[in-house]
Amino acid sequence: MANALCMENAENLVEVRDLVVKFRTDEGIVSAVNSVSYDIPIGKTMGVVGESGCGKSVTSNAIMRILPENGWIASGSILFNSRLGVFDIARLPDKDKRLVQLHGREMAMIFQEPMTSFCPVYTIGNQIIEAIKLHTDLPKSEWRNRAIDLLRKVKIAKPEQRVDEYPYQLSGGMRQRAMIAMALASNPRLLVADEPTTSLDVTVQAQILDLMKDLQQEMGMSILMINHNFGIIAETCDNVAVMYLGRIVETAATKELLENPMHPYTQDLFRSIPQVTDQRGRKLAYIEGSVPDAYSIPKGCAFFPRCRKAQKGLCDESIPPVVDLGNGHKVSCFRYDQ
Amino acid sequence: MLQYIVKRTLVLIPLLLALSIVVFIIIQLPPGDYLTTYINQLRSTGMEVTEDQIKALEARYGFDQPMYMQYLKWMKNLLKGDMGYSFVYNRPVNALVGSRLPATIAISLVSTILIWLIAFPIGFYSATHKYSFGDYAFTGISFFGVSVPEFLLAILIMYLYFLVTRKYAGGLYSDVYAGKPWTWDKIVDMLKHVWIPLLVIAITGTAGLFKTFRANLLDELGKPYVKTARAKGVSNMRLLIKYPVRIALIPFIATVGWMLPGLISGQTVLSMVLSLPTVGPLLITALQNQDMYLAGSIVFVMGLMAMIGTLVSDILLAVTDPRIRNSM
C-alpha cells in the first residue's frame, strides 16, 4: 500500500487533500473541517490561522490521528512522506502498528496547555525517557543522558536536576520547553505545534518561538503551526492558510499574504489587528456579526453574512471555487477582485 | 519522607488520649448506667432490692467512685490490653470481641477484595467504552445496586433460597457445628452460608465503587496529558494503565482510612439480618444495655482503627502522589 502512493510534489512532507472531518454530537453530525487542502514543505513552517472553532486544531489532530472518540475522517487524504515511504494517514486503520510508529518517531506534537500536558505523577525525565525508549535504539544506560541532553538542547538550566523534577515544579515556559524536548526525542520529521505559546506570557512566547526556529534550522524538520495570533504566524511561518468555519479561504506565502490579502475575511482580519501607531481614540476595527455555530453554517460561502463584498444571489447560493493567483496564492472567493 | 511518617505517627498520641476521653463521655451520656438497668430488671421479676444491696452492687462494679477515677481505671486496664468486663455477658470483653473478630475481619476483607476485583475492571471497561451497550448495562445494574439497601437484598436472597431449597441460610454455619472445632466439614458448611453476605456486599458495594471509578477515569481520560501520550506513540493499553488509571486510583487510597474501622464493625445491619456473629451486633446489644466497658471498648477500638487507617492512607498517598509528598 505504502509504495503505491506518491507525493504530488517531492518537496512536500505532508499533502492534505480535500480533508473532511466530522463529529457526532448530541445535536447531530457536524462537519468541523470541509475539503481542506494544504501542503507542508520539507524543512519549512506552515501556518494555519483562524478564529477559535474554525477547525484549525481539528485539522492538526486529524494529521496526528488523535481526534476525539466522536470525531472521524470522513473523506480526503493526508499523504505523509515518511522515512518508511509514503503513507495516507487518513486511511490507516486505528489499530495499525504503523500509526504508533509514526507517532513520535515521524511526527510529534506540542500543545496549548503546557501546564497539563505532562502527567502530574511522573517526573519530566520519566516521560521524556518513555519517548526515547519507544523510538530510539539507545541502550538503557543511555536513556537518562539522552533526556538530559534534550533538556539542555531546549535551553533548560540545570538539566541534570530538572530531569528528576515533577511537572508542577516547573514554570509554564519551562514545561513547554520540556514538551519540545520530549517531541524532539526521536528526531521527528514533522512537529505539530497547536497554539504552543497561547498560555504563556509575551516574553516567554518570544523565547519559545526563537527556540523552535533554531531547532528547525538545526534539525531540518517541518513545522505545522496552528495559531489564532497573526503576529506569531507572520513571524514564524513560510506559508499560511487562513481558515474560516471549517474551510480554507486563502493560502499564500506569508509575505505575499501580508502585502496582498485577497479574501475579504483576511483583509478584515488584518484591519482588526490593533497597531501601536494607531491614533488615540480610534475605534478598533472589527468584523460585523459573529461566527455562526457549526450547526447552522450558511449555504454558499460561510463568510457571506458578515462579508462587505457579498453579493446576493451569488455568494449565498454556492460555495466559491478556489482561484489560483499564481505563486501558490490561492483564494476562495467570487468577488476577490471587486 | 521518614520525618513526615514519624511526625504523623506522633500526632496519634494526643489524638488517642482525646479519643478515649470522648468515648468515655459518650458512653456515660445516656441517663442511668448498667446498674439502673440491672436493678430494674431485678425489680420487674418481683425481687426486693434494698438500699444496702444497691450500695454493695455499686461497690462491686466500681460505680461508687467519682467519674475520673472510673475513667483512669478503664484507661489503666486498656493500656495493659485489658478492655474490662462485660456486665451483660458476664465475660471479659477481650474474650467476647476476640471470639467474633476473626469471622468479622474475614468477611469484611474477602468482600472488600471481591468488590475491588469486580468494580475496577468493569469501571475500566465502562469508562473506555463510554456509551457502549456494555457501559449502559453496567451503569443500569449499578443503579440497582446503589439504591437497594443491603438488608433488603439479604432478606430477599434468603427468602428465595428458602423457597428453592427449604433450608435456612442465615448464620455463619449450621447449628450443629456451633462451638465445635474447625474441621473440613465445618468449613464446607460455612461456605454454604457465607456466600449470601458476600453476594449482598458484592452487589451493593461494587455499585458505588464502580460508579466512582468510572467517573474518575472519565475525568482523567479527557486530560491533555492523555493526548500527549497518544501523540508520543504509547500503545493504547499501556497508556491507559500508566497514566489515567494510576491517577484515577489515587482517591481510593484515601478511602483506606475509613475502611479499617469498617473491617472491625462488619456490616452491622446485614449481620443482624443474617444473624452473623460479627462485632457489629455485639455493639448494638452493649449500647442498648448500657454495658459500658463492652460498648466503650468497641467504640474505642473502632476509633483507633480509623486513626491507623488514616495514617496508612496518608502515607500511601504521599508515596503515590508527588504533589502531596512535596507539599509536606
XYZ file of C-alpha atoms in Angstrom:
666
model
C 0.000 0.000 0.000
C 2.701 2.431 1.024
C 4.655 2.094 -2.182
C 1.699 2.626 -4.449
C 1.273 6.160 -3.156
C 3.295 9.072 -4.417
C 3.559 12.685 -3.346
C 2.397 15.299 -5.830
C 5.485 17.326 -5.110
C 8.656 15.696 -3.810
C 9.466 18.801 -1.769
C 6.397 18.309 0.388
C 6.415 16.341 3.597
C 2.648 16.407 4.002
C -0.081 16.914 1.423
C -3.585 17.326 2.797
C -6.231 16.922 0.105
C -9.979 17.545 0.409
C -9.957 16.580 4.046
C -13.376 16.282 5.680
C -13.617 15.658 9.425
C -16.954 15.035 11.081
C -18.098 14.884 14.672
C -21.000 13.046 16.212
C -22.642 15.292 18.805
C -25.904 15.292 20.743
C -27.361 17.705 18.184
C -26.353 15.585 15.211
C -23.397 15.158 12.908
C -21.252 18.216 12.334
C -18.586 18.779 9.705
C -15.802 20.547 11.553
C -13.457 20.553 8.569
C -14.649 20.744 4.965
C -12.494 19.860 1.945
C -9.354 21.382 3.360
C -6.182 21.104 1.288
C -2.702 22.368 2.037
C 0.944 21.340 1.844
C 3.673 21.267 4.432
C 7.004 21.549 2.580
C 10.054 19.747 3.946
C 12.009 21.882 6.394
C 9.537 24.748 6.223
C 6.869 26.076 8.558
C 3.236 26.042 7.526
C 0.846 28.205 9.497
C -2.883 27.734 9.915
C -4.672 30.756 11.307
C -8.291 31.424 12.183
C -10.748 32.185 14.953
C -11.400 29.640 17.660
C -13.753 26.942 16.447
C -12.762 27.337 12.802
C -11.327 23.826 12.668
C -7.622 24.595 12.643
C -6.865 22.336 15.606
C -9.107 19.607 14.238
C -7.015 19.539 11.071
C -3.833 19.075 13.061
C -5.429 16.412 15.252
C -6.506 14.602 12.095
C -2.925 14.644 10.799
C -1.745 13.294 14.157
C -4.667 10.876 14.206
C -5.590 11.871 17.728
C -9.141 13.007 17.043
C -11.512 12.581 19.990
C -13.627 9.440 20.006
C -16.665 11.129 18.480
C -14.696 12.520 15.533
C -13.560 10.801 12.348
C -12.022 11.495 8.967
C -14.957 11.216 6.572
C -13.053 11.651 3.332
C -9.937 13.097 1.788
C -6.329 12.092 2.108
C -3.292 13.053 4.152
C -0.166 11.919 2.346
C 2.879 11.751 4.570
C 6.345 11.276 3.152
C 7.815 9.259 6.000
C 11.221 7.589 6.232
C 9.419 4.310 5.594
C 7.721 5.558 2.435
C 4.575 7.459 1.607
C 1.535 6.829 3.785
C -2.004 8.048 3.559
C -2.537 8.797 7.224
C -6.251 9.275 6.679
C -6.549 5.674 5.533
C -4.516 3.891 8.228
C -6.799 1.780 10.430
C -6.984 2.815 14.092
C -5.103 -0.208 15.350
C -2.452 -0.160 12.630
C 1.029 -0.686 14.080
C 2.468 1.859 11.670
C 0.381 4.535 13.371
C 2.194 4.020 16.659
C 5.459 4.158 14.716
C 4.537 7.419 13.051
C 3.595 8.940 16.378
C 6.674 10.316 17.991
C 9.097 8.825 15.506
C 7.985 10.678 12.392
C 5.744 13.327 13.809
C 5.468 14.835 17.256
C 3.178 17.388 18.735
C 3.224 20.107 21.343
C 0.089 21.562 22.824
C -1.540 24.687 24.071
C -1.621 23.772 27.752
C 1.929 23.068 28.906
C 0.568 23.111 32.452
C -1.475 19.943 31.988
C 0.197 18.273 29.032
C 2.539 16.390 31.308
C 1.121 13.758 33.605
C 1.447 15.163 37.137
C 2.573 11.988 38.909
C 5.665 11.153 36.852
C 8.896 13.112 36.595
C 9.701 15.069 33.448
C 12.573 12.656 32.893
C 10.340 9.609 33.170
C 8.039 10.954 30.458
C 10.837 12.012 28.130
C 12.602 8.685 28.609
C 9.375 6.926 27.617
C 9.623 8.595 24.207
C 13.326 7.718 23.934
C 12.603 4.105 24.842
C 9.824 3.861 22.276
C 11.545 5.499 19.363
C 15.303 5.063 19.562
C 17.673 2.106 19.735
C 19.732 3.610 22.533
C 20.807 1.180 25.278
C 19.037 1.567 28.571
C 22.092 3.089 30.242
C 21.992 5.976 27.776
C 18.311 6.929 28.175
C 18.782 9.264 31.076
C 21.758 11.021 29.497
C 19.833 11.470 26.278
C 16.929 13.017 28.228
C 19.350 15.429 29.913
C 20.862 16.285 26.509
C 17.424 17.032 25.138
C 16.604 19.296 28.064
C 19.900 21.077 27.521
C 19.074 21.452 23.845
C 15.869 23.325 24.657
C 17.950 25.572 26.952
C 16.628 24.452 30.294
C 19.060 25.447 33.021
C 20.441 22.685 35.283
C 19.023 19.842 33.185
C 20.648 17.194 35.439
C 18.427 18.433 38.243
C 15.307 19.214 36.217
C 15.166 15.734 34.766
C 14.122 14.379 38.171
C 11.562 17.047 38.897
C 7.810 16.810 38.589
C 5.807 18.938 36.156
C 4.318 21.130 38.881
C 7.819 22.164 39.931
C 8.449 23.789 36.532
C 7.126 27.105 35.256
C 4.864 27.253 32.213
C 7.634 28.308 29.861
C 9.920 25.584 31.168
C 7.240 22.979 30.773
C 6.704 23.972 27.164
C 10.462 23.649 26.632
C 10.326 20.223 28.209
C 7.412 19.343 25.903
C 9.536 20.346 22.934
C 12.421 18.281 24.300
C 10.109 15.275 24.519
C 8.853 15.885 20.977
C 12.426 16.006 19.693
C 13.389 12.725 21.364
C 13.278 10.839 18.084
C 14.190 13.498 15.514
C 10.683 13.782 14.068
C 10.245 14.998 10.518
C 7.133 16.959 11.451
C 6.460 18.980 14.571
C 2.833 19.958 15.029
C 2.537 22.968 17.314
C -1.053 23.621 18.364
C -1.114 27.112 19.856
C 2.204 26.413 21.573
C 2.573 29.825 23.168
C -1.019 30.891 23.760
C -0.981 30.343 27.505
C 2.466 31.859 28.028
C 3.322 35.483 28.640
C 4.785 37.557 25.817
C 8.479 37.400 26.752
C 8.338 33.654 27.171
C 6.371 33.387 23.908
C 9.210 35.044 22.022
C 11.788 32.754 23.648
C 9.840 29.619 22.766
C 9.304 30.730 19.165
C 13.018 31.547 18.782
C 13.881 28.166 20.211
C 11.590 26.424 17.715
C 13.149 28.338 14.851
C 16.681 27.441 15.955
C 15.787 23.800 16.377
C 14.133 23.705 12.977
C 17.273 25.014 11.327
C 19.426 22.603 13.248
C 17.321 19.504 12.669
C 15.638 20.326 9.375
C 12.153 19.364 10.457
C 8.892 20.766 9.166
C 6.569 22.597 11.497
C 2.816 22.918 11.327
C 1.981 25.991 13.359
C -1.624 26.335 14.478
C -2.392 29.764 15.888
C -5.072 32.410 16.177
C -2.466 35.147 16.523
C -1.491 36.618 13.182
C 1.592 38.241 14.649
C 3.054 34.885 15.624
C 2.127 33.339 12.288
C 3.726 36.220 10.386
C 6.899 35.897 12.410
C 7.355 32.148 12.197
C 5.721 30.757 9.068
C 6.804 30.437 5.473
C 3.296 29.779 4.202
C -0.104 30.483 5.694
C -3.597 29.103 5.320
C -6.476 31.208 6.631
C -9.421 29.161 7.864
C -12.994 30.202 8.457
C -15.720 27.846 9.645
C -14.012 24.641 8.594
C -12.790 25.843 5.216
C -9.588 27.400 3.968
C -10.455 30.772 2.453
C -6.970 31.825 1.406
C -3.473 30.335 1.161
C -0.249 32.107 0.274
C 3.368 32.637 1.183
C 3.403 34.700 4.385
C 4.980 37.774 2.824
C 2.595 37.690 -0.128
C -0.428 37.310 2.155
C 0.613 40.190 4.407
C 1.215 42.526 1.473
C -1.592 41.374 -0.709
C -4.521 39.814 1.122
C -7.257 38.961 -1.368
C -10.090 37.404 0.632
C -12.406 39.887 2.379
C -12.085 37.852 5.598
C -8.285 38.056 5.556
C -8.437 41.760 4.811
C -10.833 42.364 7.675
C -8.685 40.276 9.997
C -5.674 42.446 9.211
C -7.633 45.614 9.710
C -8.766 44.494 13.141
C -5.233 43.950 14.464
C -4.507 46.903 16.757
C -1.431 48.915 15.748
C 0.910 50.717 18.103
C 0.892 53.589 15.603
C -2.886 53.863 15.723
C -4.214 57.267 16.685
C -5.533 57.556 20.209
C -9.248 57.209 20.392
C -9.510 55.465 17.047
C -12.138 52.809 17.326
C -10.783 49.308 16.884
C -11.902 47.837 13.583
C -13.904 44.657 13.824
C -15.856 42.274 11.641
C -19.634 42.725 11.715
C -21.652 39.922 13.221
C -20.306 36.815 14.863
C -19.225 33.366 13.760
C -22.300 31.199 13.090
C -22.247 27.942 15.013
C -21.333 24.771 13.229
C -24.964 23.573 13.115
C -26.195 26.462 11.037
C -23.457 27.053 8.521
C -24.869 29.313 5.817
C -25.442 27.922 2.374
C -22.862 29.117 -0.094
C -19.840 30.981 1.218
C -19.693 30.606 5.004
C -18.455 34.173 5.391
C -21.288 35.614 3.304
C -23.447 37.042 6.171
C -20.530 39.098 7.501
C -18.846 39.990 4.242
C -18.528 43.576 2.936
C -18.322 42.444 -0.656
C -21.094 39.867 -0.547
C -23.462 39.793 -3.473
C -26.903 38.333 -3.014
C -27.802 35.592 -5.423
C -24.164 34.677 -5.895
C -22.332 34.308 -2.598
C -25.276 32.779 -0.747
C -26.019 30.261 -3.474
C -22.892 28.186 -3.993
C -19.507 27.659 -2.454
C -16.871 29.783 -4.185
C -14.229 27.809 -6.116
C -10.529 28.025 -5.325
C -8.872 30.567 -7.613
C -5.143 30.152 -8.210
C -3.492 33.541 -8.437
C -0.045 32.078 -9.109
C 2.974 31.646 -6.829
C 0.950 29.456 -4.530
C -1.513 32.232 -3.711
C -4.999 30.739 -3.701
C -8.221 32.387 -2.695
C -11.725 31.037 -2.373
C -13.985 33.983 -3.207
C -16.275 35.027 -6.083
C -15.591 38.711 -5.673
C -11.946 38.932 -4.569
C -11.187 41.236 -7.496
C -14.020 43.660 -6.805
C 9.544 11.316 53.948
C 10.726 9.420 57.063
C 10.418 12.609 59.054
C 6.865 13.006 57.848
C 5.950 9.468 58.898
C 7.437 9.938 62.376
C 5.715 13.283 62.816
C 2.444 11.922 61.555
C 2.675 8.929 63.925
C 3.494 11.042 66.983
C 0.361 13.096 66.397
C -1.573 9.904 67.119
C -0.716 10.017 70.848
C -2.658 13.158 71.834
C -5.384 12.123 69.393
C -5.766 8.763 71.122
C -5.960 10.450 74.523
C -8.679 12.761 73.239
C -10.468 9.819 71.655
C -10.533 7.859 74.910
C -11.994 10.828 76.813
C -14.651 11.437 74.162
C -15.578 7.766 74.071
C -15.851 7.622 77.850
C -18.063 10.715 77.971
C -20.308 9.399 75.207
C -20.716 6.093 76.987
C -21.685 7.916 80.211
C -24.023 10.354 78.473
C -27.283 8.373 78.420
C -29.181 8.729 81.726
C -28.554 5.928 84.207
C -25.969 3.197 83.927
C -25.824 -0.561 83.728
C -26.830 -0.806 87.390
C -30.141 1.013 86.943
C -30.946 -1.295 84.063
C -29.947 -4.294 86.159
C -31.939 -3.213 89.232
C -34.982 -2.510 87.083
C -34.665 -5.979 85.674
C -34.491 -7.480 89.168
C -37.496 -5.431 90.327
C -39.566 -6.351 87.329
C -39.117 -10.007 88.176
C -40.555 -9.197 91.609
C -37.355 -9.172 93.636
C -36.915 -6.798 96.548
C -33.803 -4.628 96.168
C -32.750 -2.750 99.290
C -30.539 0.322 99.581
C -27.793 -1.814 101.109
C -27.860 -4.202 98.203
C -27.619 -1.298 95.771
C -24.626 0.089 97.705
C -22.968 -3.321 97.576
C -23.572 -3.630 93.855
C -22.200 -0.129 93.257
C -19.067 -1.013 95.148
C -18.703 -4.257 93.253
C -18.909 -2.607 89.824
C -16.926 0.465 90.906
C -19.821 2.891 90.319
C -19.338 4.481 93.735
C -16.097 6.078 92.676
C -16.018 9.528 91.054
C -16.179 9.706 87.236
C -12.489 10.497 86.673
C -11.454 7.551 88.829
C -13.606 5.252 86.717
C -12.014 6.711 83.597
C -8.473 6.274 84.952
C -9.185 2.697 85.941
C -10.560 1.960 82.464
C -7.552 3.635 80.829
C -5.090 1.778 83.055
C -6.554 -1.557 82.067
C -6.825 -0.506 78.436
C -3.115 0.258 78.327
C -2.460 -3.218 79.660
C -4.619 -4.577 76.865
C -7.492 -5.460 79.162
C -10.714 -3.977 77.848
C -12.693 -4.654 81.007
C -15.626 -6.850 81.838
C -18.991 -7.134 80.167
C -21.857 -6.920 82.656
C -24.419 -8.352 80.297
C -22.467 -11.359 79.109
C -20.566 -11.842 82.360
C -17.370 -12.406 80.401
C -14.234 -10.396 79.789
C -14.630 -8.032 76.821
C -11.410 -9.387 75.329
C -12.845 -12.883 75.074
C -16.196 -11.652 73.740
C -14.748 -9.480 70.998
C -11.956 -11.951 70.336
C -14.390 -14.746 69.550
C -16.142 -12.651 66.923
C -13.215 -10.787 65.441
C -11.833 -13.468 63.080
C -15.161 -14.012 61.306
C -15.795 -10.266 61.129
C -12.443 -9.449 59.620
C -12.583 -12.423 57.273
C -15.980 -11.464 55.874
C -15.085 -7.791 55.527
C -11.700 -8.488 53.988
C -12.937 -11.050 51.482
C -15.870 -8.870 50.466
C -13.631 -5.816 50.071
C -11.231 -7.702 47.841
C -14.192 -9.102 45.917
C -15.607 -5.605 45.423
C -12.296 -4.268 44.137
C -11.754 -7.209 41.826
C -15.169 -6.660 40.244
C -15.557 -2.888 40.375
C -12.219 -1.788 38.935
C -12.235 -3.946 35.792
C -15.823 -3.116 34.861
C -15.249 0.546 35.746
C -12.255 0.489 33.418
C -14.304 -1.162 30.669
C -17.194 1.260 31.074
C -15.006 4.359 31.017
C -13.005 3.244 27.999
C -16.177 2.156 26.180
C -18.282 5.152 27.120
C -21.921 4.987 25.932
C -21.487 1.487 24.545
C -24.020 -1.250 25.230
C -21.825 -2.728 27.963
C -21.431 0.660 29.627
C -25.193 1.195 29.706
C -25.743 -2.329 31.045
C -23.216 -1.946 33.891
C -24.483 1.523 34.740
C -28.073 0.228 34.814
C -27.183 -2.635 37.137
C -25.200 -0.315 39.363
C -28.243 1.932 39.834
C -29.978 -1.114 41.245
C -27.004 -1.892 43.485
C -26.743 1.630 44.824
C -30.435 2.087 45.530
C -31.437 -1.254 47.083
C -30.489 -1.389 50.794
C -28.342 -4.404 51.572
C -30.513 -5.740 54.384
C -33.463 -5.851 51.998
C -31.389 -7.649 49.420
C -30.241 -10.099 52.112
C -33.790 -10.899 53.179
C -34.805 -11.293 49.556
C -31.993 -13.714 48.769
C -32.608 -15.720 51.947
C -36.293 -15.941 51.078
C -35.647 -17.081 47.523
C -33.068 -19.577 48.790
C -35.602 -20.942 51.252
C -38.286 -21.221 48.549
C -35.979 -23.316 46.411
C -34.124 -25.454 48.966
C -36.387 -25.293 52.028
C -33.274 -24.573 54.090
C -32.424 -21.653 56.339
C -29.312 -19.889 55.126
C -28.707 -17.406 57.966
C -25.783 -17.539 60.379
C -22.216 -18.383 59.595
C -22.649 -22.181 59.801
C -25.312 -24.693 60.716
C -26.256 -25.030 64.388
C -24.708 -28.493 64.706
C -21.251 -27.023 64.246
C -21.657 -24.335 66.896
C -18.815 -24.471 69.394
C -17.145 -27.344 67.530
C -13.527 -27.102 66.424
C -12.843 -26.206 62.788
C -12.975 -29.294 60.606
C -13.215 -29.705 56.855
C -16.951 -30.346 57.131
C -17.457 -27.177 59.115
C -15.578 -25.137 56.529
C -17.678 -26.582 53.717
C -20.797 -25.854 55.721
C -19.630 -22.293 56.335
C -19.052 -21.744 52.619
C -22.668 -22.761 52.063
C -23.747 -19.928 54.343
C -21.213 -17.237 53.755
C -21.971 -16.726 50.060
C -25.098 -14.738 50.882
C -23.421 -11.888 52.791
C -20.594 -11.899 50.257
C -23.026 -11.686 47.351
C -25.020 -8.901 49.002
C -21.931 -6.856 49.822
C -20.518 -7.502 46.369
C -23.652 -6.174 44.665
C -24.170 -3.099 46.820
C -20.508 -2.271 47.428
C -19.418 -2.818 43.849
C -22.081 -0.483 42.502
C -20.830 2.561 44.396
C -17.172 1.851 43.763
C -17.805 1.170 40.073
C -19.614 4.472 39.581
C -16.906 6.468 41.361
C -14.089 4.799 39.475
C -15.831 5.228 36.126
C -16.381 8.939 36.799
C -12.773 9.422 37.994
C -11.370 7.659 34.977
C -13.579 9.555 32.515
C -12.320 12.804 34.031
C -8.737 11.723 33.560
C -9.242 10.409 30.008
C -10.147 13.932 28.897
C -6.966 15.459 30.302
C -4.367 16.850 27.866
C -1.632 14.543 29.141
C -3.532 11.591 27.644
C -3.422 13.307 24.263
C 0.288 13.976 24.768
C 0.942 10.325 25.449
C -1.080 9.279 22.402
C 0.826 11.716 20.211
C 4.026 10.295 21.676
C 3.116 6.877 20.312
C 2.490 4.983 23.538
C 0.341 1.952 22.781
C -3.218 2.285 23.957
C -3.400 -0.215 26.831
C -0.022 0.778 28.252
C -1.009 4.405 28.058
C -4.278 3.860 29.926
C -2.691 1.864 32.727
C 0.330 4.099 33.196
C -1.434 7.453 33.138
C -5.178 7.873 33.718
C -5.805 4.663 35.684
C -2.964 5.396 38.028
C -4.355 8.834 38.780
C -7.971 7.694 38.975
C -6.954 5.208 41.679
C -5.474 7.837 43.996
C -8.830 8.817 45.586
C -9.398 5.189 46.537
C -6.200 5.115 48.541
C -7.735 7.856 50.656
C -10.652 5.536 51.450
C -8.373 3.056 53.237
C -8.787 5.374 56.226
C -12.420 4.624 56.797
C -12.209 1.068 55.515
C -10.312 -0.190 58.584
C -12.984 0.573 61.216
C -15.482 -0.986 58.808
C -13.422 -4.179 58.909
C -13.962 -4.372 62.679
C -17.612 -3.438 62.914
C -18.534 -5.590 59.958
C -21.732 -4.898 58.117
C -23.813 -4.310 61.247
C -27.337 -4.267 59.838
C -26.567 -7.015 57.372
C -25.081 -9.123 60.175
C -28.209 -8.717 62.255
C -30.479 -9.705 59.393
C -28.366 -12.735 58.558
C -27.539 -13.405 62.238
C -23.819 -13.420 61.550
C -21.594 -13.483 64.637
C -19.698 -10.276 63.836
C -18.764 -7.436 66.181
C -21.436 -5.055 64.871
C -24.496 -6.640 66.553
C -22.459 -7.035 69.749
C -22.008 -3.261 69.881
C -25.727 -2.665 69.421
C -26.599 -5.019 72.310
C -23.989 -3.396 74.516
C -25.348 0.085 73.816
C -28.931 -0.995 74.493
C -27.976 -2.445 77.900
C -25.547 0.316 78.825
C -22.832 -2.288 79.104
C -20.245 0.479 79.343
C -16.957 -1.393 79.148
C -18.041 -3.537 76.236
C -19.540 -0.619 74.277
C -16.710 1.739 75.181
C -14.040 -0.730 74.188
C -15.588 -1.489 70.806
C -16.078 2.193 70.016
C -12.527 2.901 71.166
C -11.042 0.149 69.013
C -13.010 1.387 66.011
C -11.736 4.912 66.615
C -8.219 3.550 66.881
C -8.670 1.713 63.593
C -9.915 4.901 61.918
C -6.773 6.697 63.080
C -4.430 3.960 61.961
C -6.303 3.739 58.652
C -5.946 7.455 58.071
C -2.263 7.238 58.914
C -1.783 4.416 56.436
C -3.712 6.192 53.680
C -1.812 9.447 54.308
C 1.484 7.615 53.918
C 0.280 5.729 50.836
C -0.967 8.970 49.271
C 2.396 10.577 49.863
C 4.082 7.613 48.211
C 1.827 7.617 45.140
C 1.310 11.320 44.548
C 4.422 13.516 44.312
C 2.338 16.665 44.663
C 1.332 15.587 48.171
C 4.779 14.263 49.027
C 6.489 17.542 48.229
C 3.985 19.794 49.927
C 4.771 18.198 53.275
